[in-house]
Coordinates of C-alpha atoms and ligand atoms in Angstrom, one line a residue:
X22 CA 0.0 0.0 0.0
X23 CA 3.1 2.5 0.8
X24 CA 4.4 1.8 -2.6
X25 CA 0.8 2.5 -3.9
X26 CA 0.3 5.6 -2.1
X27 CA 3.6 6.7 -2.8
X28 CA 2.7 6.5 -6.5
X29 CA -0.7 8.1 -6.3
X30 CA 1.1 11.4 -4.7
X31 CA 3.7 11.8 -7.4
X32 CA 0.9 12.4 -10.0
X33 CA 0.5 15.7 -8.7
X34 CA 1.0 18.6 -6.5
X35 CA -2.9 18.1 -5.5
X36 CA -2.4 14.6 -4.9
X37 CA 0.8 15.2 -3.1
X38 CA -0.6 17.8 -0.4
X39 CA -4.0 15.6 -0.1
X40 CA -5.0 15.6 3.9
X41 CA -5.5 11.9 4.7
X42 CA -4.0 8.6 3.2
X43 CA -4.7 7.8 -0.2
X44 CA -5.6 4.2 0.7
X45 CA -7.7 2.7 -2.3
X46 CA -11.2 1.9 -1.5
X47 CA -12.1 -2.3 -1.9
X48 CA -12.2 -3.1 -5.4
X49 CA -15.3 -4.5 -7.0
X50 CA -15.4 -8.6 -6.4
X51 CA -17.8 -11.1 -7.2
X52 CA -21.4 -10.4 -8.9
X53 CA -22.8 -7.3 -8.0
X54 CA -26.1 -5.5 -9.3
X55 CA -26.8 -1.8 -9.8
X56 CA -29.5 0.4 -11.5
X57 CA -26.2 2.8 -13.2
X58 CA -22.6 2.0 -13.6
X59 CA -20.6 4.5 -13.9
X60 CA -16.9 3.9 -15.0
X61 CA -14.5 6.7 -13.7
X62 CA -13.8 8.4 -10.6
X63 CA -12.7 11.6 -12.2
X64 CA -15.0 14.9 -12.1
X65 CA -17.5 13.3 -15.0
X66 CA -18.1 10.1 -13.1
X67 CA -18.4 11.6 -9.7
X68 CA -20.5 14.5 -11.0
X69 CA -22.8 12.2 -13.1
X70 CA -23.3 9.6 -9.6
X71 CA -23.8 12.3 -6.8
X72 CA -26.7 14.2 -9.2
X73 CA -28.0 10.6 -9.8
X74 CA -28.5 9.8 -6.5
X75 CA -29.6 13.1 -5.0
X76 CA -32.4 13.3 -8.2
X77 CA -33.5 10.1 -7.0
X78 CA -32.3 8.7 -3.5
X79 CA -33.7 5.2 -4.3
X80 CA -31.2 4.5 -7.3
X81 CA -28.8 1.9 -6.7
X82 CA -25.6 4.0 -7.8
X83 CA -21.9 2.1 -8.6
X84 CA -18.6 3.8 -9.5
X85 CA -15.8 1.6 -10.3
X86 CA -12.6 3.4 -11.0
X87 CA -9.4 1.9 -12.1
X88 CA -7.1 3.6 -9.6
X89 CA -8.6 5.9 -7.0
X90 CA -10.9 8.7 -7.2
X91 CA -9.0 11.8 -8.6
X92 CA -6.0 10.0 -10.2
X93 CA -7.4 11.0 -13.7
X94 CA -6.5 14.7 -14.8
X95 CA -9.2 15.6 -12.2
X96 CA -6.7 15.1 -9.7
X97 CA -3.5 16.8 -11.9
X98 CA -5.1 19.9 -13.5
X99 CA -4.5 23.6 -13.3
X100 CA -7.9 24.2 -11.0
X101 CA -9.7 26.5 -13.4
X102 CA -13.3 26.1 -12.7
X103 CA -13.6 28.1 -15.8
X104 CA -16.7 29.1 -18.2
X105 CA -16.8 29.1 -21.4
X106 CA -17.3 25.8 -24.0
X107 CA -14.9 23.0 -23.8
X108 CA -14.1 23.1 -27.8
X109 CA -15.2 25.3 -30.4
X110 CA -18.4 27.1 -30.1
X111 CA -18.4 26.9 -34.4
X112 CA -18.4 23.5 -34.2
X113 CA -21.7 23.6 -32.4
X114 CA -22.9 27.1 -33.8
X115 CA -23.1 25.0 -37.5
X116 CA -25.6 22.2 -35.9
X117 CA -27.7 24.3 -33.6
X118 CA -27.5 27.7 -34.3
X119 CA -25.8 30.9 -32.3
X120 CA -28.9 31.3 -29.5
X121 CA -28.3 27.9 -28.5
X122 CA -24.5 28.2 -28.2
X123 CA -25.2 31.5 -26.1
X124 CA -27.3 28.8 -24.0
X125 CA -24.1 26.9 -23.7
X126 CA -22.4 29.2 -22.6
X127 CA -24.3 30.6 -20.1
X128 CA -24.5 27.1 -19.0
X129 CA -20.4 27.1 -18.3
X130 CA -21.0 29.9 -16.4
X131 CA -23.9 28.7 -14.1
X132 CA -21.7 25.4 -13.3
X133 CA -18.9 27.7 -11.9
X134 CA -21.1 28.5 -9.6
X135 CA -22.6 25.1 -8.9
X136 CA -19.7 23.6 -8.4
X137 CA -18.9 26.2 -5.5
X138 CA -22.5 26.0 -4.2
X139 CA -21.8 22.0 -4.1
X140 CA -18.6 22.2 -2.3
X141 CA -20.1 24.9 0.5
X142 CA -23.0 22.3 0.7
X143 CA -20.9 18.7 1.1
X144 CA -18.0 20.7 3.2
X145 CA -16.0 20.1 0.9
X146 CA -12.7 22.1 1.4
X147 CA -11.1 22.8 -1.7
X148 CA -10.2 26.6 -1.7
X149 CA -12.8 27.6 -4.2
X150 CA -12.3 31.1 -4.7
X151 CA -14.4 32.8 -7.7
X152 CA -11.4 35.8 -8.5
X153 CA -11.6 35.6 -12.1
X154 CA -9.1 34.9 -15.2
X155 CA -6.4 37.9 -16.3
X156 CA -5.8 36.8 -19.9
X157 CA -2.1 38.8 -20.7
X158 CA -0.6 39.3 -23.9
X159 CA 3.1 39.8 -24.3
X160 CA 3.9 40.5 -28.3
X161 CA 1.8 42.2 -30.8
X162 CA 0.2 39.0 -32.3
X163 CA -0.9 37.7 -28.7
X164 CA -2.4 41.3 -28.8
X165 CA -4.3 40.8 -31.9
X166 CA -5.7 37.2 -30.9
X167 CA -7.0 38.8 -27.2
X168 CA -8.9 41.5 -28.6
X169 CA -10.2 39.1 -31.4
X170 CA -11.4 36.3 -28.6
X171 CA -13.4 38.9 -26.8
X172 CA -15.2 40.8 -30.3
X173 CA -16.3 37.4 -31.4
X174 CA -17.3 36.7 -27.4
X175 CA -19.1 40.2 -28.0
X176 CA -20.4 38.8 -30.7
X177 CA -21.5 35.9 -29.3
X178 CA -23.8 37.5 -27.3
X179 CA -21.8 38.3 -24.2
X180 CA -21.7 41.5 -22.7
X181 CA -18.6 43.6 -21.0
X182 CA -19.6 42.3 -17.8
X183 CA -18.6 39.0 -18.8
X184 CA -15.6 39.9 -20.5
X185 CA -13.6 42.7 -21.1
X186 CA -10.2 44.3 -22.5
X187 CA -8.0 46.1 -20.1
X188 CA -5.2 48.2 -20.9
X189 CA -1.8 47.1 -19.5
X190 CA -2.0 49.6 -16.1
X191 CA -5.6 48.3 -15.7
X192 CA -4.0 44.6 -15.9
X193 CA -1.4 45.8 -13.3
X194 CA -4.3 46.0 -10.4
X195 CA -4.9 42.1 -10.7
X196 CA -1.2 40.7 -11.2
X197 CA 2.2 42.8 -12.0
X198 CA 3.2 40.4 -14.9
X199 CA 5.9 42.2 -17.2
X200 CA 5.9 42.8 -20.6
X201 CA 1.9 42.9 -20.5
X202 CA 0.8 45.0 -24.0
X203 CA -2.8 44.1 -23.6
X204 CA -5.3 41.8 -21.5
X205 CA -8.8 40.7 -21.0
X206 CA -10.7 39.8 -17.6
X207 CA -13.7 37.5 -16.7
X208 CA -15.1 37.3 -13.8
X209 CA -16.4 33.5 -14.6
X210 CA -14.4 31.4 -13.1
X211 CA -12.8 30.2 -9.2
X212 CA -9.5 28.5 -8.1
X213 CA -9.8 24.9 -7.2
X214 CA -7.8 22.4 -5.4
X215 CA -8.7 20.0 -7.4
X216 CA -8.1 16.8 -6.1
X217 CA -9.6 18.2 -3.2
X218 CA -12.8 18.8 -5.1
X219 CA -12.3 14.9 -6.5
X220 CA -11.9 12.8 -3.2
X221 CA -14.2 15.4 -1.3
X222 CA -17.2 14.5 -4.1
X223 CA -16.3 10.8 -4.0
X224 CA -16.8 11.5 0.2
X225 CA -19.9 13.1 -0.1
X226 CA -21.1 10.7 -3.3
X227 CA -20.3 7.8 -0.5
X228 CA -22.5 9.4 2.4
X229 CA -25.7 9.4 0.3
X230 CA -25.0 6.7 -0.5
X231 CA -23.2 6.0 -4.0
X232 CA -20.9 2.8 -4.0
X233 CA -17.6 3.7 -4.7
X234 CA -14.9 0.9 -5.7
X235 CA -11.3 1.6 -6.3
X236 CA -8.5 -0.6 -8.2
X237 CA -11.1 -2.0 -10.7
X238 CA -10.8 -1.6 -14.1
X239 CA -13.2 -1.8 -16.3
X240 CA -11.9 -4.2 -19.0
X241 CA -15.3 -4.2 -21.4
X242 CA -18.0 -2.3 -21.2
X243 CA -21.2 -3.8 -22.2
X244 CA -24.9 -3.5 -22.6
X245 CA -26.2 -4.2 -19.0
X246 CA -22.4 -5.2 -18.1
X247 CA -18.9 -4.1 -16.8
X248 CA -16.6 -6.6 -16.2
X249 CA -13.4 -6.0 -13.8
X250 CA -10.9 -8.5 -13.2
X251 CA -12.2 -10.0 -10.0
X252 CA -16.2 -9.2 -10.4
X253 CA -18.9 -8.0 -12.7
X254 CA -21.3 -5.5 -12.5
X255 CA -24.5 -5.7 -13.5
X256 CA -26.8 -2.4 -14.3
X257 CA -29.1 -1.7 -17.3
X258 CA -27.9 1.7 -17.3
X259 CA -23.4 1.7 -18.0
X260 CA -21.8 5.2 -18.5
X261 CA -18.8 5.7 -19.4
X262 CA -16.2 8.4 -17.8
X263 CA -12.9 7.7 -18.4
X264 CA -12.1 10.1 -20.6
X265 CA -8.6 10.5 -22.4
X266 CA -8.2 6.8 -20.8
X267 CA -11.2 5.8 -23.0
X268 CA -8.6 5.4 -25.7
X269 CA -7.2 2.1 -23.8
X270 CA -10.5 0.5 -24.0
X271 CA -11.7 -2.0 -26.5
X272 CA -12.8 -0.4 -30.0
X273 CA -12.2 3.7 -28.6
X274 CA -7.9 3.7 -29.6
X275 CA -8.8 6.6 -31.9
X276 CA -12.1 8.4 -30.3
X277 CA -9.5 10.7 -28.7
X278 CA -6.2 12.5 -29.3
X279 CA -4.3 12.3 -26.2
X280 CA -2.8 15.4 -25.3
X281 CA -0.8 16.0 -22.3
X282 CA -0.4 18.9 -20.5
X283 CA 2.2 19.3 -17.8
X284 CA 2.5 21.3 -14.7
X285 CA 4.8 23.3 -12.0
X286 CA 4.6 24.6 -8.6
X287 CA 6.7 26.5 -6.7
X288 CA 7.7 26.2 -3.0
X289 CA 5.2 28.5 -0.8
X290 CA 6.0 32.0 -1.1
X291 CA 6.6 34.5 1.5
X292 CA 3.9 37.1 2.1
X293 CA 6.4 39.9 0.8
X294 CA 7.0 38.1 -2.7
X295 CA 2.8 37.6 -2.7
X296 CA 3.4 41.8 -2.2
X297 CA 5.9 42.3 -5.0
X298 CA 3.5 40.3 -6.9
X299 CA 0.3 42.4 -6.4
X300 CA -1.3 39.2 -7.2
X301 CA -5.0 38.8 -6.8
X302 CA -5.6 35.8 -4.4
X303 CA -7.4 33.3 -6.3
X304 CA -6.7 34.9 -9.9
X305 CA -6.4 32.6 -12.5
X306 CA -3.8 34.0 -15.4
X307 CA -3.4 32.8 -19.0
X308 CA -1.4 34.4 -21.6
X309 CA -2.4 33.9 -25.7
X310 CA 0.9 32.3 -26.7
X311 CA -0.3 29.0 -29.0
X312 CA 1.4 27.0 -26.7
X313 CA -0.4 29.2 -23.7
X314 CA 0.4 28.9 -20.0
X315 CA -2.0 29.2 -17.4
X316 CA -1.8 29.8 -13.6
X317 CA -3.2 29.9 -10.3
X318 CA -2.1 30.9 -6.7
X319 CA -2.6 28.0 -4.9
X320 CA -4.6 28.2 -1.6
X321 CA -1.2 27.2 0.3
X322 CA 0.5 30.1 -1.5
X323 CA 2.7 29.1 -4.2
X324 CA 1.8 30.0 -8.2
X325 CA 1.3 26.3 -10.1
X326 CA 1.9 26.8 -14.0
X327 CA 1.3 24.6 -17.0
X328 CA 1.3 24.2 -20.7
X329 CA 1.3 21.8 -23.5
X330 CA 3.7 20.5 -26.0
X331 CA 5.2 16.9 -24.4
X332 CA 5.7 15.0 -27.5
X333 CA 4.8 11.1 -27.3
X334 CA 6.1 7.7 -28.9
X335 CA 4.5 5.9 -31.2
X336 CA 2.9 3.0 -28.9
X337 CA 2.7 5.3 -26.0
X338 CA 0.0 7.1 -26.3
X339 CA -0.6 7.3 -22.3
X340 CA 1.7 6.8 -20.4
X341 CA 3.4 7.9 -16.8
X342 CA 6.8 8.7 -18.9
X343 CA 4.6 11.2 -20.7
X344 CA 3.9 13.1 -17.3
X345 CA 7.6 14.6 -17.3
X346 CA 9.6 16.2 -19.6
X347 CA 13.2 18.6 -19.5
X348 CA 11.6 20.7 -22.1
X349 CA 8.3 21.6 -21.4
X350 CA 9.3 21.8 -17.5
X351 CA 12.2 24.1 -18.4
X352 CA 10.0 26.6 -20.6
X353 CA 8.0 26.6 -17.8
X354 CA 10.4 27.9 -15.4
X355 CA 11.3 30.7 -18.3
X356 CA 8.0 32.0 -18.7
X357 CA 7.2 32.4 -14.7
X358 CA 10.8 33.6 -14.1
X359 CA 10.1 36.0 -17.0
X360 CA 6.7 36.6 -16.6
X361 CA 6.5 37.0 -12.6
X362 CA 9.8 38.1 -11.9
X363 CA 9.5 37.8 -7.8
X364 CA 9.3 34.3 -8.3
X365 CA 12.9 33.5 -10.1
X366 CA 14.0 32.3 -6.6
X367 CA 12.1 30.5 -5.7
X368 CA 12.6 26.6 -5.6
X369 CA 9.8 24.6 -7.6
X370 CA 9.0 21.0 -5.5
X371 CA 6.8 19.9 -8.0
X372 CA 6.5 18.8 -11.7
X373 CA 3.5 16.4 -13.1
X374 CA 1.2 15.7 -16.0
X375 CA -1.9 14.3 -17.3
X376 CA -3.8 13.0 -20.3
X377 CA -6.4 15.6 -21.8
X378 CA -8.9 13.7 -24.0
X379 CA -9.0 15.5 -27.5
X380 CA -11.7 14.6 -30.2
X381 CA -11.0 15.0 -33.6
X382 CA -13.2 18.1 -34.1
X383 CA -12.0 19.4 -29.9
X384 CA -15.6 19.1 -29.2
X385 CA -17.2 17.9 -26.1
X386 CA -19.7 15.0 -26.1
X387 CA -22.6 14.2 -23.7
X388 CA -24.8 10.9 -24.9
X389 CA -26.9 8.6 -23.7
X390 CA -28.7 6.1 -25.4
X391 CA -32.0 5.3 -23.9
X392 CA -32.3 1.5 -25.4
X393 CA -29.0 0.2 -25.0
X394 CA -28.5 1.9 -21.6
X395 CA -25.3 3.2 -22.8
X396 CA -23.8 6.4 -22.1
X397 CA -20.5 8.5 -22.0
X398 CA -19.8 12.3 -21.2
X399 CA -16.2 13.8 -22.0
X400 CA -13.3 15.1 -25.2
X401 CA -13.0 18.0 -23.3
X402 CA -9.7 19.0 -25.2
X403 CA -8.3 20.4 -21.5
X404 CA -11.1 22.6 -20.6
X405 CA -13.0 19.8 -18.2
X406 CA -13.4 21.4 -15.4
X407 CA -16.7 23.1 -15.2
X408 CA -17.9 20.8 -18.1
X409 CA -17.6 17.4 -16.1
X410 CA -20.0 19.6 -13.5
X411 CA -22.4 20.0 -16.7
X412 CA -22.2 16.4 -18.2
X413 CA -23.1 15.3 -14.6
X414 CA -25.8 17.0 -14.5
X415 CA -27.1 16.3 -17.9
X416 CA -26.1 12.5 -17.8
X417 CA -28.3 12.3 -14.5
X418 CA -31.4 14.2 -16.3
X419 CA -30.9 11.8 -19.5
X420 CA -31.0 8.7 -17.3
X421 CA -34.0 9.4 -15.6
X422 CA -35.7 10.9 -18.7
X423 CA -36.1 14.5 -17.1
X424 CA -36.7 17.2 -19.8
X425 CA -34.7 19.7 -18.7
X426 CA -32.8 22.7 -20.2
X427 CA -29.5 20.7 -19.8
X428 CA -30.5 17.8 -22.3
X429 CA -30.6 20.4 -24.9
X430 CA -27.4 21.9 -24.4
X431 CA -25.4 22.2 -27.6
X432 CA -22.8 19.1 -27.2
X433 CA -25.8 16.5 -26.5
X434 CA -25.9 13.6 -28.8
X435 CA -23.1 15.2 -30.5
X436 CA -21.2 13.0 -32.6
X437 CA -17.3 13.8 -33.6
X438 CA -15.6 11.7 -36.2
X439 CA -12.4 8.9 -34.8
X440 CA -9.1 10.1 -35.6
X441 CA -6.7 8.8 -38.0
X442 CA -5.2 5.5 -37.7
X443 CA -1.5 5.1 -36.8
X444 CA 1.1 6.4 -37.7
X445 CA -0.6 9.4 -38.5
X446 CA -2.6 10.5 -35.6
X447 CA 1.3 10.6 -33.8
X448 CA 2.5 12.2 -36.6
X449 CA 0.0 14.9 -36.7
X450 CA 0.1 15.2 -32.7
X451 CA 4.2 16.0 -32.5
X452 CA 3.6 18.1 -35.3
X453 CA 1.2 20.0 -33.9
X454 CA 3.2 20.8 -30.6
X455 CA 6.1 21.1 -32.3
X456 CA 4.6 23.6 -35.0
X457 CA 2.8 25.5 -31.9
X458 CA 6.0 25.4 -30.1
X459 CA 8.2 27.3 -33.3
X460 CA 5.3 29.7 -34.0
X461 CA 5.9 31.2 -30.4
X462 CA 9.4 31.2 -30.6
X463 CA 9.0 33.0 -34.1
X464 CA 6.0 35.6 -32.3
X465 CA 8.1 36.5 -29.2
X466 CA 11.9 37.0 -31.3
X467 CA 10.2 39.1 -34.4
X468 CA 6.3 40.1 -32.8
X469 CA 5.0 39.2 -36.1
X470 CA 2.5 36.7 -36.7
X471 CA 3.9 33.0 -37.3
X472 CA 1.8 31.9 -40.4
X473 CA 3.5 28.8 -40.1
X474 CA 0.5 27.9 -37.7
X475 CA -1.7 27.7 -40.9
X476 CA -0.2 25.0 -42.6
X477 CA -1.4 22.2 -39.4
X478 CA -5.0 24.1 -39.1
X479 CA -6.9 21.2 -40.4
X480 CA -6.2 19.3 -36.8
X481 CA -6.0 22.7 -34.6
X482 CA -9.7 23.9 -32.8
X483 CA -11.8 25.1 -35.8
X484 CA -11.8 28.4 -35.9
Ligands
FAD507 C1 -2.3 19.0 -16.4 C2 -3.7 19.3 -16.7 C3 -4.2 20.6 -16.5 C4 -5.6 20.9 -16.8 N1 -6.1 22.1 -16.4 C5 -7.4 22.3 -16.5 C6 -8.0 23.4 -16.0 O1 -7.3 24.2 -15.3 N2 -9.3 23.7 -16.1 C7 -10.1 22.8 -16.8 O2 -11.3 23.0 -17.0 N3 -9.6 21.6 -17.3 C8 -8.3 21.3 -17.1 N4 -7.8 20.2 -17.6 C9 -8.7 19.2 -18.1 C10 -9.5 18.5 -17.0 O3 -8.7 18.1 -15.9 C11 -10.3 17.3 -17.6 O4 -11.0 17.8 -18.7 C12 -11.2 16.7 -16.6 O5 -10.6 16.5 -15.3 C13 -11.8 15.4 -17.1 O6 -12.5 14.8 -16.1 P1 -13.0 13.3 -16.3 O7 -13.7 12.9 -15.1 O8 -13.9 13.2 -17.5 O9 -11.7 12.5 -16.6 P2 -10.5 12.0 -15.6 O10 -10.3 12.9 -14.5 O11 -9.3 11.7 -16.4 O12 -11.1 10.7 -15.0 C14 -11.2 9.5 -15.6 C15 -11.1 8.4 -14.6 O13 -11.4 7.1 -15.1 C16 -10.5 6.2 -14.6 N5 -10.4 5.1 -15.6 C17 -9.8 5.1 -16.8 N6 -10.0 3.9 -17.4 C18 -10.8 3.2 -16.6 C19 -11.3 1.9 -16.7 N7 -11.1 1.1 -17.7 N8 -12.0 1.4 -15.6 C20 -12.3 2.2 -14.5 N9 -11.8 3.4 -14.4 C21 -11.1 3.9 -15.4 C22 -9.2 6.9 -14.5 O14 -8.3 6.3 -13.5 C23 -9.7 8.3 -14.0 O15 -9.8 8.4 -12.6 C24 -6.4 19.9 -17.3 C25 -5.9 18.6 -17.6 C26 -4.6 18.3 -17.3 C27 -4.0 16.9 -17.5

């Protein structure tokens, strides 16, 4: 169990500083019978059982999770509770028009909420702090692409009190970040501890009475069925939340690109560096490079940072070796030191990763089919958060065959295509980070745009 525990905390900062052991719940044996099964521990699965069983107290709900509750990139992420839609709002806007997309996002920005209302309810203690994200831009191009992202918001239908440009000494009362020529804020969205959110739902699913096991894979998932090494479970009703992971299931290899994005955190710092910072506590900061960071000041004080780009190997398309890398770690450490010059002392304890699940069109999916009983919520390209609170929701409401507003959403029943087979899926992924990678380079040495960025748009976001 030490060894266990010992690897559940290296996946993360969150995991790392997690009060209590990390001791697996007992894993699934024998035959057992449910009314839902719901595969995943992560924010979709957790979501999806404790709205299940609080719509309807009677339902016999089961989780069975592979590791423990959180190990997913619930328990890895940046903790931004963060509106807005988890893909590309065109994608939807073609299927079901702009008023519905406005729905959608609206929708984002009520589960910010939620999820804060939920973890003042449950006690769960996960710092939620609704401060807001500071989007900075540091060359003329980043420029362009933040006051473009909040005209077609604007256009969208949202108004300046949901977002809004800043000028750089406006910027300078949230966070003094250098080299700022322009920024946006948005009030929608709170700091998490995530893994803090993920065990304290799993907690609070438990005490009303949601089974919980841990250490059971799901190795087929089936029509009334979900078999585990040492047990089965019966339920008509099987969703699936296992996101990026889904890939390593029978039949789903290319249902997802998987991404990684890796993280840092620094040591705590001391209440005068917080000062030099000016920093906001609770304020999320991004920054519009295409290989973007984003931040948070954690609720024990130090800033935790990640980005994309960690390549992968052909055959490894998750994997703990992908959770690390010299690279992305070190231009990491540049862009704080640069960015958030206080901080270029200060030690960093921690470096981790996780798997984002990426469809081929970055568009998020929630589906249930009423005959089969099968269902699955998730692809949500890195922006899962908020959305896992949604897709619980809605899963819950499509089980039990409620019409409500949620059913409707944009990204119900929506369908994206698989991606291509290997070789060219991992061909198209290390060219994509690579590509992203040189663009920036190109942006911040000459602050002209890096057209280069066109020539691998057909498996970028559509625009
Ligand atoms: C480093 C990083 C930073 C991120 N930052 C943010 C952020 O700041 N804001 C944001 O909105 N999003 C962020 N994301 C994305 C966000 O974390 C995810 O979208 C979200 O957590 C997905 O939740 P999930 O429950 O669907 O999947 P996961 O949390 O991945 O959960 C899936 C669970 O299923 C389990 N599982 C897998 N296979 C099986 C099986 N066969 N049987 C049983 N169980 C199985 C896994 O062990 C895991 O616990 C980030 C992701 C990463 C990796």
């Amino acid at each position: 169990v030490n060894q266990l525990e010992a690897r559940y905390r290296e996946r993360s900062l969150w995991l790392d500083q997690c009060p209590g052991p990390l001791e697996p719940r007992a894993p699934l044996s024998g035959d057992v019978d449910a009314d839902v099964a719901v595969v995943g521990a992560g924010f979709t699965g957790l979501w999806t059982a404790y709205y299940l069983k609080r719509l309807q107290t009677d339902l016999r709900v089961t989780v069975v999770e592979k590791e423990i509750a959180g190990f997913g990139a619930s328990g890895r992420n940046g903790g931004w509770a963060s509106a807005g839609i988890a893909g590309s709002p065109s994608v939807y806007e073609h299927r079901v028009g702009r008023d519905a997309v406005l729905r959608g996002i609206r929708a984002t920005q009520e589960a910010v909420d939620e999820i804060g209302r939920v973890a003042g309810e449950e006690g769960i203690d996960c710092g939620y702090l609704k401060t807001g994200v500071l989007a900075i831009a540091t060359s003329e191009p980043q420029r362009r692409r933040v006051e473009a992202t909040v005209r077609a918001q604007h256009a969208r239908g949202l108004g300046e009190e949901d977002v809004r440009l800043l000028t750089p000494a406006e910027a300078d009362g949230y966070v003094h970040a250098r080299g700022v020529r322009a920024a946006s804020f948005t009030p929608h969205a709170a700091r998490i501890d995530p893994a803090r959110l993920a065990r304290g739902l799993a907690e609070a699913c438990e005490r009303i009475g949601v089974t919980v096991y841990e250490r059971s894979p799901a190795l087929a998932l089936e029509r009334g069925l979900v078999r585990c090494p040492d047990g089965t479970l019966r339920a008509p009703t099987v969703l699936r939340a296992t996101e990026a992971f889904t890939t390593l299931l029978p039949g789903e290899r290319l249902t997802y690109l998987p991404l990684y994005s890796l993280m840092i955190a620094t040591e705590p710092l001391s209440a005068e560096v917080w000062e030099d910072l000016g920093w906001r506590d609770g304020l999320l900061v991004d920054d519009r490079r295409h290989l973007f960071f984003y931040a948070q000041r954690t609720t024990d004080g130090r800033v935790a940072i990640g980005g994309r780009g960690a390549p992968y190997r052909l055959g490894e398309s998750i994997s703990e070796t992908r959770e690390r890398n010299a690279d992305v770690r070190a231009r990491l450490e540049r862009t704080l030191a640069q960015t958030f010059p206080p901080t270029a002392a200060a030690r960093i304890t921690h470096h981790w990763g996780g798997p984002l699940g990426v469809p081929r069109d970055w568009s998020m999916s929630v589906t249930f089919d009423r005959v089969s009983g099968l269902g699955f919520a998730g692809g949500y390209s890195g922006h899962g958060v908020a959305a896992a609170n949604i897709s619980g929701r809605t899963l819950a409401d499509l089980v039990l065959g409620r019409s409500t507003d949620l059913v409707t959403l944009p990204w119900v029943g929506h369908r994206s295509r698989s991606w291509e087979p290997e070789p060219l899926r991992y061909v198209a992924s290390n060219a994509l980070v690579r590509m992203l990678g040189s663009a920036d380079r190109h942006e911040d040495e000459t602050d002209r745009d890096a057209k280069r960025v066109r020539l691998i748009a057909s498996v970028l976001p559509p625009g």
